[in-house]
Coordinates of C-alpha atoms and ligand atoms in Angstrom, one line a residue:
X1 CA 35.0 2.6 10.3
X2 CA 33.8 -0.1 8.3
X3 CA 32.8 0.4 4.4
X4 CA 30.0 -1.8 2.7
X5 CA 29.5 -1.9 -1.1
X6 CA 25.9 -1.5 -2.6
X7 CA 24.5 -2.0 -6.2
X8 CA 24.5 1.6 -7.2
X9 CA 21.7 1.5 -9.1
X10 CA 19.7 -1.6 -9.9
X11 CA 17.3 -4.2 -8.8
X12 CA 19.0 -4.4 -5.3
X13 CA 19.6 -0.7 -4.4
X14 CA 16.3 0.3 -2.9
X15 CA 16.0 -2.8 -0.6
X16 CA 19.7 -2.8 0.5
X17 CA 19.3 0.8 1.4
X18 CA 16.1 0.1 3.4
X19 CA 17.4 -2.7 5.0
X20 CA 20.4 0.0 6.6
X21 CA 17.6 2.5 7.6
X22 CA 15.3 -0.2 9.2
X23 CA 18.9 -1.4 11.3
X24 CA 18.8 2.8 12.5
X25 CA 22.2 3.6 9.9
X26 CA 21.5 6.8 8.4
X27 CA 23.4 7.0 4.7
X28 CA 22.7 10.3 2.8
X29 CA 23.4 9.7 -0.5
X30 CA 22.8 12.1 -3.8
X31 CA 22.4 10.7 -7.1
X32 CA 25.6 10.1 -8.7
X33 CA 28.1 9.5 -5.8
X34 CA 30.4 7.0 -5.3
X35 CA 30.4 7.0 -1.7
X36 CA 28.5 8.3 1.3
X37 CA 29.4 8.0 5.2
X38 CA 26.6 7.4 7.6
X39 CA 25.7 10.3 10.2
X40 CA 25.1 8.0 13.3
X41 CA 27.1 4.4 12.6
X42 CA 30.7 4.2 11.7
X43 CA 29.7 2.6 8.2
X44 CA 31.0 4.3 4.9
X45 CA 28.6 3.0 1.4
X46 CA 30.4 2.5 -1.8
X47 CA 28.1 2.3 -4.7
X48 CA 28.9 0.2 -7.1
X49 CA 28.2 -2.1 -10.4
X50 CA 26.9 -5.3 -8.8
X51 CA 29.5 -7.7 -11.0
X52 CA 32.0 -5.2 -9.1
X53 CA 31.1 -6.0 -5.6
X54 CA 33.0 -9.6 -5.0
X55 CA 36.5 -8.1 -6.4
X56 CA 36.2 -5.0 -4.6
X57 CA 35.3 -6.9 -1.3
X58 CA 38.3 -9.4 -2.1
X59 CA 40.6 -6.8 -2.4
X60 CA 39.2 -5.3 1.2
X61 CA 38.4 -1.9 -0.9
X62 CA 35.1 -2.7 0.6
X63 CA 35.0 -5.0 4.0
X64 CA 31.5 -6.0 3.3
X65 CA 29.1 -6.4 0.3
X66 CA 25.4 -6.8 -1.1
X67 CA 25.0 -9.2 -3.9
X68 CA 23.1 -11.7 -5.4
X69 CA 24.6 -15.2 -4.8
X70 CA 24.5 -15.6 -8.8
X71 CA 27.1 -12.9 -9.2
X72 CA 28.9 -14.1 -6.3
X73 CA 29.0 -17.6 -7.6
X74 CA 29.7 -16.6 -11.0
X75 CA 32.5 -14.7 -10.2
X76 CA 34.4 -17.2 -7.3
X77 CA 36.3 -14.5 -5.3
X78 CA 37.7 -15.3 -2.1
X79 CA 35.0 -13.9 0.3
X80 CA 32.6 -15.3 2.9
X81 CA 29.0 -15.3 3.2
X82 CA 27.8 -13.8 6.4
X83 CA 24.0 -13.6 6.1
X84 CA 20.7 -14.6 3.5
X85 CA 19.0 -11.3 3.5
X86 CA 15.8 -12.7 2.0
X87 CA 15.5 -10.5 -1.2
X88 CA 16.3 -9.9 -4.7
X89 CA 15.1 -13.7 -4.9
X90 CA 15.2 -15.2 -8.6
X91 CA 16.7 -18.4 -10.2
X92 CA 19.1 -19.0 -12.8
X93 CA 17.4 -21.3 -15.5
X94 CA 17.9 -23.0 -18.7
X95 CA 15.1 -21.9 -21.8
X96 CA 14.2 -23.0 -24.9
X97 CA 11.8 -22.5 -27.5
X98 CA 8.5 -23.1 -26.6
X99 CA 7.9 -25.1 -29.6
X100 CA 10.7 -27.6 -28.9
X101 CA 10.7 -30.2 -26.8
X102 CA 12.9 -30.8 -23.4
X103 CA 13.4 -34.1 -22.8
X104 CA 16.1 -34.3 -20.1
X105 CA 19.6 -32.2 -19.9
X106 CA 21.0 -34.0 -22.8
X107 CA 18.6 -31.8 -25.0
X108 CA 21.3 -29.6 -24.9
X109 CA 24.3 -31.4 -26.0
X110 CA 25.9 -29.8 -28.8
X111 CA 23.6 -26.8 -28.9
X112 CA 24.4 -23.4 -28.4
X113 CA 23.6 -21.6 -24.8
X114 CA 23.3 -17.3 -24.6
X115 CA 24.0 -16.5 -21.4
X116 CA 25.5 -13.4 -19.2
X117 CA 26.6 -16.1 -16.5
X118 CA 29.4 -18.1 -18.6
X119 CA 30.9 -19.6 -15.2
X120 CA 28.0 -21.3 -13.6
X121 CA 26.4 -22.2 -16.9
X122 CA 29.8 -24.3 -17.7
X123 CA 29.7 -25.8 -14.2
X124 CA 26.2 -26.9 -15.0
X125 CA 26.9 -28.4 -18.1
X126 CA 30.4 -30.5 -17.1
X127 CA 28.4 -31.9 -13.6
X128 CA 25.9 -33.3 -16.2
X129 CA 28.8 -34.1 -19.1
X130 CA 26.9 -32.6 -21.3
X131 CA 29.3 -30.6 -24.4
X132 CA 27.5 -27.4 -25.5
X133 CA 28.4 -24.0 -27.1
X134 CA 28.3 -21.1 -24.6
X135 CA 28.0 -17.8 -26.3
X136 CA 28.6 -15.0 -23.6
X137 CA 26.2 -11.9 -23.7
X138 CA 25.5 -9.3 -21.4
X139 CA 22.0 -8.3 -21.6
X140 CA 19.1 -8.7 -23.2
X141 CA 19.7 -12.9 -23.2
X142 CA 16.2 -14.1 -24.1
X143 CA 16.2 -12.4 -27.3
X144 CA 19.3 -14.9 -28.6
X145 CA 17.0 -17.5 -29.7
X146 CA 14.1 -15.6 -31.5
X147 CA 17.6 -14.2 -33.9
X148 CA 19.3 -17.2 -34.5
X149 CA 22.1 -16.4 -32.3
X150 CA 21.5 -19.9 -29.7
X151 CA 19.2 -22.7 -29.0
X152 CA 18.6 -22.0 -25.3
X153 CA 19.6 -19.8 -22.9
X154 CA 20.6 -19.5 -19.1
X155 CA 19.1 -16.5 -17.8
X156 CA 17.9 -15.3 -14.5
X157 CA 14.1 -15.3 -14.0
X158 CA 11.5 -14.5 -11.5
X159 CA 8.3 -13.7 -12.5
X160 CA 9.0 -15.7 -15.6
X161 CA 7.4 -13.0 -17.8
X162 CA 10.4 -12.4 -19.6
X163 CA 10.7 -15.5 -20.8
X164 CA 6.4 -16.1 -21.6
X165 CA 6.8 -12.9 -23.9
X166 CA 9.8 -14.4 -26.0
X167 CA 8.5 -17.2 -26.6
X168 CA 10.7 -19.5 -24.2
X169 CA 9.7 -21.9 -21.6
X170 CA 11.8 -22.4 -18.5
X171 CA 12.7 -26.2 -18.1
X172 CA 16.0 -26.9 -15.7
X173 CA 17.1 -24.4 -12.7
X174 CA 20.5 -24.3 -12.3
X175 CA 20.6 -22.5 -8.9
X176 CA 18.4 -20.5 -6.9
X177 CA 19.8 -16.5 -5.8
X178 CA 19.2 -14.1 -3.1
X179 CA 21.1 -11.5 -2.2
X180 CA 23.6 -12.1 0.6
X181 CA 26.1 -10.3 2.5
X182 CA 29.3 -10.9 2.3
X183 CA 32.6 -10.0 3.6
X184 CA 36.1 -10.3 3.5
X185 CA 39.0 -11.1 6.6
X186 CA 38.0 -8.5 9.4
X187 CA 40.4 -6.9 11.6
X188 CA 38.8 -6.9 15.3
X189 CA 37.5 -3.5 15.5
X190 CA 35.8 -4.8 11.6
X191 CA 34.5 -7.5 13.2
X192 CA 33.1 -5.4 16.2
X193 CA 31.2 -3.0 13.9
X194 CA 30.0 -6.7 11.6
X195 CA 28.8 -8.1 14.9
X196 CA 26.5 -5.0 15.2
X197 CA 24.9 -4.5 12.3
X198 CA 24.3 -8.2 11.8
X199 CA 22.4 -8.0 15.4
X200 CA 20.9 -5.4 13.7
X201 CA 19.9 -7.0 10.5
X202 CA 19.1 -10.1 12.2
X203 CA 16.1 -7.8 14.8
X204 CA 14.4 -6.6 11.8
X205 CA 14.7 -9.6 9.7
X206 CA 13.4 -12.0 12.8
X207 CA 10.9 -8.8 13.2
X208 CA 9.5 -9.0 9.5
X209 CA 8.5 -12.8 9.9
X210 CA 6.6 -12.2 12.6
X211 CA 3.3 -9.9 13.6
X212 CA 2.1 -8.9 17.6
X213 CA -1.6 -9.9 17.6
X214 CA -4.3 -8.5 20.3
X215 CA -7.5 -10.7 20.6
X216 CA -10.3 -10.4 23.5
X217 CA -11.4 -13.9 24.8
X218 CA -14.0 -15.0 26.9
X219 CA -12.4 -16.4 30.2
X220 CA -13.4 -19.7 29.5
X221 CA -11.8 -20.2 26.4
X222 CA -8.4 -18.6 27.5
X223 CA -6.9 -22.4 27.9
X224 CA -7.4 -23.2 24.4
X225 CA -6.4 -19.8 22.7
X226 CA -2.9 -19.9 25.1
X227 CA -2.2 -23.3 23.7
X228 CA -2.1 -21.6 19.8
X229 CA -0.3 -18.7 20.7
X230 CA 2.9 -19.9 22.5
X231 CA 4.4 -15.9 22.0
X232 CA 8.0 -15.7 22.9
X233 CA 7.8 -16.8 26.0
X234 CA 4.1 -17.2 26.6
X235 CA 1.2 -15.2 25.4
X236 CA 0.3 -11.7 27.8
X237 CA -2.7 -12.2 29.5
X238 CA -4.9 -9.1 30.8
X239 CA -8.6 -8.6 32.4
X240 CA -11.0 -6.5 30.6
X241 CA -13.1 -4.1 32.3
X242 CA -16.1 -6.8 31.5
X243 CA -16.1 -9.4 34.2
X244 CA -15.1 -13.0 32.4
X245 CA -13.2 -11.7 29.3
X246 CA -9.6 -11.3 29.0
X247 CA -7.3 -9.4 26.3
X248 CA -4.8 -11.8 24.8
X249 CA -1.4 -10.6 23.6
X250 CA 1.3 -12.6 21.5
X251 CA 3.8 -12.9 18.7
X252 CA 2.9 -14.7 15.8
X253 CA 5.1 -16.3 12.7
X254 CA 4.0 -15.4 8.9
X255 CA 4.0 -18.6 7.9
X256 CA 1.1 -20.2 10.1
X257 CA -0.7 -16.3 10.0
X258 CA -4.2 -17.7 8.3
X259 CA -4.1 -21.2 10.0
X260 CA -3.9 -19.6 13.6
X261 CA -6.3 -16.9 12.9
X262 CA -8.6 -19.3 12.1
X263 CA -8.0 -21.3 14.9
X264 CA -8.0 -18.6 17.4
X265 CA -11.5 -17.4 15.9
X266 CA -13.0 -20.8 16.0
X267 CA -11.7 -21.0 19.9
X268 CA -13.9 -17.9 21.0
X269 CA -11.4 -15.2 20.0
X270 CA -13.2 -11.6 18.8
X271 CA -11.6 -8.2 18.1
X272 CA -8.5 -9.9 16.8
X273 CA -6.0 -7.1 15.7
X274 CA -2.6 -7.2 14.1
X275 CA 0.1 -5.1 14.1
X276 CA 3.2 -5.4 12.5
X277 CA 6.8 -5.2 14.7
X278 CA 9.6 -3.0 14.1
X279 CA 12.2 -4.7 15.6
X280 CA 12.2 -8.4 17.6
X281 CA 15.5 -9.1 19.8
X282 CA 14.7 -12.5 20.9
Ligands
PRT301 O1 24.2 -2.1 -13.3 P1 24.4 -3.4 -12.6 O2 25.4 -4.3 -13.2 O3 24.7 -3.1 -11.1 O4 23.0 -4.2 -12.6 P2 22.5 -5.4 -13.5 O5 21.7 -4.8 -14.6 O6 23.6 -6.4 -13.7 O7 21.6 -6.1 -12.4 P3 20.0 -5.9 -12.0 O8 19.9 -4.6 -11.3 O9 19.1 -6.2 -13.1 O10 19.9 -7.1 -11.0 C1 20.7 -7.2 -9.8 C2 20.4 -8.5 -9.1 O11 19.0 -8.6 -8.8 C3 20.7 -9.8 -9.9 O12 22.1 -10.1 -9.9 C4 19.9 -10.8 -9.1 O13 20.7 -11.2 -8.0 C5 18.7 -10.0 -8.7 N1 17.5 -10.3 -9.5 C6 16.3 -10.7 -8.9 C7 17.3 -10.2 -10.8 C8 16.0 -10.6 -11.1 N2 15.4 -10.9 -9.9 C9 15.5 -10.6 -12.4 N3 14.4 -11.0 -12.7 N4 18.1 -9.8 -11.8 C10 17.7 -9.8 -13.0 N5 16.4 -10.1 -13.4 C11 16.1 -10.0 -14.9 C12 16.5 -11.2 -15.7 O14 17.8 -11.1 -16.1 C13 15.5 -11.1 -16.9 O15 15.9 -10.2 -17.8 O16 14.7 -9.8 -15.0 C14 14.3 -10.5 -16.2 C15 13.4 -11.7 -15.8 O17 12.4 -11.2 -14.9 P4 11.0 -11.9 -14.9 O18 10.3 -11.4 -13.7 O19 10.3 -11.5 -16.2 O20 11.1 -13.4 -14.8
ZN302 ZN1 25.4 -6.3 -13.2

């Protein structure tokens, strides 16, 4: 049995749960409960305050852990990182008045900084010898300026909304955040059970990135299409029922999607579908 902690409730819950269903783990959990065990993997799910997660992990209460890399940095406990897991993406950034003007870092020498991240905003400041005021808050950071309470703050942002509607501007990133999994020292059947579920993790990940695509091609310009659609190994090639056409099939990457479709089209490809994969074990 292994046991993973989860935010409980929060920003990361829905797509940490959703990343165990897509790897097949089953968790039932009702609203309110601390743990759950999962019907058809030997995986139990604390649920837990994300600023929670790295000491419970530490302490092996939890062997593994979802969190954003800003809590985990913040809070420096003794655990590894095992895998990026692509979301909860955001950046921790320095904002000020929109009315003032940021020159370079030293803007903020001997000002005051709000902030719920006290550890990684004083790591910023002494790598840049810079002496500044922090003044720790837990929530609700951006309103610290508009009330006289600090000059700037260091605050997470995504969107940047947050910031636009209190009248800040975002002008130095201190780090960038996803969340990660981590874990702590495994014993070997631990490690076993990690092993799996990263293979897991890793299928629908890889999976995510990439779309199967089904084109028709006249015979004549099969060279040409095979050439943009290397596939895994190399791109599926059927006969149609019409004489001198072929059906094409492949693997495409996300990030060259539009570019290739174009391509492909401008090759002699028609009836070009795409269908997303559930898993990809490579
Ligand atoms: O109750 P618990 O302590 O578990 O939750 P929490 O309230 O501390 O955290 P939560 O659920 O807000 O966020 C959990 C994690 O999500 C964070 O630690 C980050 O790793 C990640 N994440 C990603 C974010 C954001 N994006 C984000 N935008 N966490 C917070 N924000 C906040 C930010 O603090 C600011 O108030 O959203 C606002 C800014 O958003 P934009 O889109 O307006 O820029
Ligand atoms: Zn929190």
């Amino acid at each position: 049995m292994i046991r993973i902690a989860v935010q409980k409730s929060g920003r990361l819950y829905e797509e940490s749960m959703q990343l165990l269903r897509d790897c097949g783990i089953m968790v039932r959990n009702g609203k309110n409960q601390l743990k759950a065990v999962s019907d058809n993997f030997p995986l139990e799910v604390y649920f837990l305050r994300d600023d929670d997660i790295p000491q419970y992990v530490e302490d092996k209460v939890a062997h593994l852990g979802i969190v954003g890399e800003n809590v985990l940095y913040e809070k420096n406990k003794a655990v590894k990182i095992v895998e990026p897991l692509g979301f909860g993406k955001c950046r921790l950034s320095i904002a000020i008045p929109k009315n003032e003007f940021y020159d370079d870092v030293l803007f903020l020498q001997g000002k005051k900084i709000a902030t719920s991240y006290p550890a990684l905003t004083k790591k910023f400041l002494k790598e840049n010898n810079i002496e500044a005021e922090i003044h720790e808050i837990s929530g609700s950071v951006e309103l610290a300026p508009g009330i006289g309470l600090a000059h700037a703050v260091c605050d997470l942002v995504s969107s940047g909304s947050t910031l636009l509607m209190n009248g800040l501007e975002e002008v130095q990133t201190i780090m960038n955040s996803q969340a990660v999994l981590i874990s702590a020292a495994l014993d070997q059947e631990q490690q076993i059970l990690l092993d799996q579920l990263l293979f897991r993790i890793r299928a629908v990940r890889k999976a995510k990135k990439n779309k199967y695509i089904l084109l028709n091609a006249p015979n004549h310009a099969l060279e040409a299409i095979k050439k943009l659609l290397p596939g895994m190994k190399s791109p599926t090639v059927l006969p149609l029922a019409d004489e001198g056409w072929s059906s094409v099939h492949s693997v495409l990457n996300e990030d060259e999607f539009w570019e290739k479709i174009e391509a492909l089209k401008n090759a002699g490809a028609q009836g070009i579908l795409v269908v997303p994969i559930e898993k990809m074990i490579v």
